[in-house]
mmCIF file with all atom_site columns, C-alpha atoms in Angstrom:
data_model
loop_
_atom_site.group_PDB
_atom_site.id
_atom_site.type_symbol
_atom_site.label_atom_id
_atom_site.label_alt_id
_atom_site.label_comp_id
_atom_site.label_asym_id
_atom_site.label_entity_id
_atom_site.label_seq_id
_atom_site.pdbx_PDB_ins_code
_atom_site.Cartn_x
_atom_site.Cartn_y
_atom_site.Cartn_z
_atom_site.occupancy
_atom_site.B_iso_or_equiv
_atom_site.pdbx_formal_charge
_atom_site.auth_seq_id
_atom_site.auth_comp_id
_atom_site.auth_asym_id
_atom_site.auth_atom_id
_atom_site.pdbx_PDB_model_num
ATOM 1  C CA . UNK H 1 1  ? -12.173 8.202  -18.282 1.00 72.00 ? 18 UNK H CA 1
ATOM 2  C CA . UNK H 1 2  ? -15.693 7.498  -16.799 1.00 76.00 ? 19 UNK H CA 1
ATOM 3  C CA . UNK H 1 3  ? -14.582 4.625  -14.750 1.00 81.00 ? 20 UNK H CA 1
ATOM 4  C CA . UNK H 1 4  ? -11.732 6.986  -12.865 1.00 81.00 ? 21 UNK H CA 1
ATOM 5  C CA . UNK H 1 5  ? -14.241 9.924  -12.367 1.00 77.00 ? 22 UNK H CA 1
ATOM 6  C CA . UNK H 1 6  ? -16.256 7.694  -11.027 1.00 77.00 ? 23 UNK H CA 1
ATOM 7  C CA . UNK H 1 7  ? -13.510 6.012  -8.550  1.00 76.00 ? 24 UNK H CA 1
ATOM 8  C CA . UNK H 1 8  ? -12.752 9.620  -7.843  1.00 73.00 ? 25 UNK H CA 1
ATOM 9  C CA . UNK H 1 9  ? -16.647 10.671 -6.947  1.00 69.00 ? 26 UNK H CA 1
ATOM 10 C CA . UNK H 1 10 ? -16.475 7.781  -4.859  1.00 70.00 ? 27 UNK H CA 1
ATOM 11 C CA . UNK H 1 11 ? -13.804 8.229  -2.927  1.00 65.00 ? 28 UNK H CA 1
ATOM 12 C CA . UNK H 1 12 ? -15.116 12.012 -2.655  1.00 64.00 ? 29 UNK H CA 1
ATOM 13 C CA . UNK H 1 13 ? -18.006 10.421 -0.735  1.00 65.00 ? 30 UNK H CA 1
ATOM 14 C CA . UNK H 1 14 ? -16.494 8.157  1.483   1.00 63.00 ? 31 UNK H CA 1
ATOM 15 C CA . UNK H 1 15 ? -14.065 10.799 2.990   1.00 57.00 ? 32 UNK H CA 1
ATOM 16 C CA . UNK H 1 16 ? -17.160 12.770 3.585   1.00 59.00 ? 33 UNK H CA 1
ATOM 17 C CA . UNK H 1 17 ? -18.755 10.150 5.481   1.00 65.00 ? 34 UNK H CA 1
ATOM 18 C CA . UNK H 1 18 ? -15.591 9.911  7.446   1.00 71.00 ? 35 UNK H CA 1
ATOM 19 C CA . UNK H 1 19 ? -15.313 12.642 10.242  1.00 84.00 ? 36 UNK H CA 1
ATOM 20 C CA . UNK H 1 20 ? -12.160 14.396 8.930   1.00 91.00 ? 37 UNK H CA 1
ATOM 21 C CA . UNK H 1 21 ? -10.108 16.227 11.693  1.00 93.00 ? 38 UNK H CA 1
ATOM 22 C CA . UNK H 1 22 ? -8.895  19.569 10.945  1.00 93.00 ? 39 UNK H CA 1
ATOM 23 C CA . UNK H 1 23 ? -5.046  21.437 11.744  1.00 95.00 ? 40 UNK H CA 1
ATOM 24 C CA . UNK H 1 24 ? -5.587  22.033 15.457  1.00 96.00 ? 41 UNK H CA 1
ATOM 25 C CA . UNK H 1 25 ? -7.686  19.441 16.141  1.00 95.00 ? 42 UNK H CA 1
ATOM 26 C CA . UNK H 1 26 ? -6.950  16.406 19.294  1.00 97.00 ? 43 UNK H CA 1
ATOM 27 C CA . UNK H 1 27 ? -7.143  12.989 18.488  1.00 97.00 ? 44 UNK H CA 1
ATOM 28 C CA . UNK H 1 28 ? -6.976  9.872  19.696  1.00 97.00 ? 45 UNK H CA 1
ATOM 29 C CA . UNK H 1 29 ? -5.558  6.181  18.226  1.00 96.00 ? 46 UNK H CA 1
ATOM 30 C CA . UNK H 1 30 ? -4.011  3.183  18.550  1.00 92.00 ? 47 UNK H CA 1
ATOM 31 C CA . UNK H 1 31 ? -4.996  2.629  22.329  1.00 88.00 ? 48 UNK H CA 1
ATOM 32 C CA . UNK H 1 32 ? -5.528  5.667  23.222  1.00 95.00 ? 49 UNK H CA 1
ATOM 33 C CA . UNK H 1 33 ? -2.671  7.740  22.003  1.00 97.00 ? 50 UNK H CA 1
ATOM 34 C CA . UNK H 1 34 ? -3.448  11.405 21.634  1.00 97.00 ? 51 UNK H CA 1
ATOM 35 C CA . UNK H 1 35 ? -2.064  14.407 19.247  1.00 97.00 ? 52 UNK H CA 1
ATOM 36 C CA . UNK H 1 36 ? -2.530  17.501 17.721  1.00 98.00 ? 53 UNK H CA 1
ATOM 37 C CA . UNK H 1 37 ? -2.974  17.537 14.081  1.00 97.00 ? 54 UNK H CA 1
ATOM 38 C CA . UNK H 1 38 ? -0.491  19.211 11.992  1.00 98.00 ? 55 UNK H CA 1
ATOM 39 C CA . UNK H 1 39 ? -1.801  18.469 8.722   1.00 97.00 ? 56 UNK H CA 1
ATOM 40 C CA . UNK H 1 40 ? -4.457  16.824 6.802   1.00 95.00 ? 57 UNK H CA 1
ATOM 41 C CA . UNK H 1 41 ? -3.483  14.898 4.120   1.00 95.00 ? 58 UNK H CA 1
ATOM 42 C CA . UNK H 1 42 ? -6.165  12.781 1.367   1.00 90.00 ? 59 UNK H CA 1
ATOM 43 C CA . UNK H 1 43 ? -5.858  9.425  3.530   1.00 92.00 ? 60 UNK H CA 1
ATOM 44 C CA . UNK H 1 44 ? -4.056  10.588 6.581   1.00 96.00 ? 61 UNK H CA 1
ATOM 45 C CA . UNK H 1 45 ? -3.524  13.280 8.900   1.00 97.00 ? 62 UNK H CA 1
ATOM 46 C CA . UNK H 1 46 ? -0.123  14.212 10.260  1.00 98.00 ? 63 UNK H CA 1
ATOM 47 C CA . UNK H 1 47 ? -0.121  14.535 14.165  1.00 98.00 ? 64 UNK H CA 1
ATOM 48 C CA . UNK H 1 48 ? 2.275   15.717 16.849  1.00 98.00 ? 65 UNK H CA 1
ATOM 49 C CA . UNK H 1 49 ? 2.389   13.045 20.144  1.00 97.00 ? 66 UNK H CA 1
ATOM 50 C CA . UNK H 1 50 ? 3.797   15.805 22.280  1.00 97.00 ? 67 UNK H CA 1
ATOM 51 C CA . UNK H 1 51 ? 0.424   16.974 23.501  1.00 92.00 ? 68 UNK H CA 1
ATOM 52 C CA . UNK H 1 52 ? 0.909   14.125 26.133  1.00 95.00 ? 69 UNK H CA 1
ATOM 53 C CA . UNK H 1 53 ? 1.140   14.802 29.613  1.00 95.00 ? 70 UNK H CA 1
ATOM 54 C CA . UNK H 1 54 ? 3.883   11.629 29.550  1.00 96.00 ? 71 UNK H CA 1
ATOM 55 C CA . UNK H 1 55 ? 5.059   11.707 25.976  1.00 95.00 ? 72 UNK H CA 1
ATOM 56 C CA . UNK H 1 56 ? 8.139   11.711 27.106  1.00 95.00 ? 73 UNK H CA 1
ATOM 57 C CA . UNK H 1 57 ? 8.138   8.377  28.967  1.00 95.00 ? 74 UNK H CA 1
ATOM 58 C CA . UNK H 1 58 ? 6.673   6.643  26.194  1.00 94.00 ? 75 UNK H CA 1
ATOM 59 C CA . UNK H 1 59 ? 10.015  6.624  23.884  1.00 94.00 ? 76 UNK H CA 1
ATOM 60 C CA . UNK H 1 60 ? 8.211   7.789  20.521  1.00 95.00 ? 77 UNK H CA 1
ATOM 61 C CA . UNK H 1 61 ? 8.413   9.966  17.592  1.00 96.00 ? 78 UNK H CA 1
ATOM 62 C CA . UNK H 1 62 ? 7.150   13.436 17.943  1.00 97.00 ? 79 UNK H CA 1
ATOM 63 C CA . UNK H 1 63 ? 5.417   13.206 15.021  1.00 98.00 ? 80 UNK H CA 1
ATOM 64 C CA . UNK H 1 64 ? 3.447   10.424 13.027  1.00 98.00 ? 81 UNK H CA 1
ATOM 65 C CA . UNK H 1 65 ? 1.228   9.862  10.545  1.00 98.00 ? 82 UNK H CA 1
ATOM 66 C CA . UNK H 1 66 ? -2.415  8.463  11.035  1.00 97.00 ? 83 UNK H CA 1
ATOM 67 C CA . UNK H 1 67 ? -5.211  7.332  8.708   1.00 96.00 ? 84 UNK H CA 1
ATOM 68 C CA . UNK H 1 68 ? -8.818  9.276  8.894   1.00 94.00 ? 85 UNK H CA 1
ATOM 69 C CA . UNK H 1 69 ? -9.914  5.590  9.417   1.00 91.00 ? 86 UNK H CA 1
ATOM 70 C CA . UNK H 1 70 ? -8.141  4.970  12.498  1.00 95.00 ? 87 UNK H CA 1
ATOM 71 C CA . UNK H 1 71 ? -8.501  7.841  14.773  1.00 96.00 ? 88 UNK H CA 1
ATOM 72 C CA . UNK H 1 72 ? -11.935 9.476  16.851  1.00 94.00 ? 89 UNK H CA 1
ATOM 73 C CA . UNK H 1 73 ? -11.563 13.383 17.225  1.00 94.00 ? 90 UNK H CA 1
ATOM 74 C CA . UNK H 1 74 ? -11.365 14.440 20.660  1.00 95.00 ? 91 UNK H CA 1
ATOM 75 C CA . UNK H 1 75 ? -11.894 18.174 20.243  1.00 94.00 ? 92 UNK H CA 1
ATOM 76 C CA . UNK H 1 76 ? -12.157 20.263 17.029  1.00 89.00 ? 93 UNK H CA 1
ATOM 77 C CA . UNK H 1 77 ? -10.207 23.423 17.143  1.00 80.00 ? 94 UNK H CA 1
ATOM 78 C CA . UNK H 1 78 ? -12.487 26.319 17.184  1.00 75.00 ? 95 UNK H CA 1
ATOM 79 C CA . UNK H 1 79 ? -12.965 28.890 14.478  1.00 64.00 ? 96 UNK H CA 1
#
């Protein structure tokens, strides 16, 4: 019981350490891509690609999924 609340404490602080977008916030990944997060999961936010000026052109999803450790916010949405 120790050993998980532990694992859990620790995982606590490492997602603080990351920078955490919020819903409404640009980001950018995977060489350069950019979206508009939908939703913020525990390891992963869930973004929408058609923010792009040439998402069409580029054949993909609308949506995918991204990990906090893989993307740089761009812009916070404001309060």
């Amino acid at each position: 019981m120790i050993n998980q609340l532990q694992k859990e404490l620790n995982q606590m602080e490492e997602m603080e350490e990351l920078n955490i977008a919020e819903v409404g916030s640009i980001i950018e990944f995977k060489d350069g891509l950019q979206g508009i997060v939908e939703k913020v999961n525990d390891n992963s936010v869930i973004v929408n690609l058609t923010y792009m000026e040439n998402f069409e052109d580029l054949g993909l999803e609308e949506k995918t999924v991204v990990n906090h450790k893989r993307y740089t916010i761009l812009h916070k949405k404001e309060n």
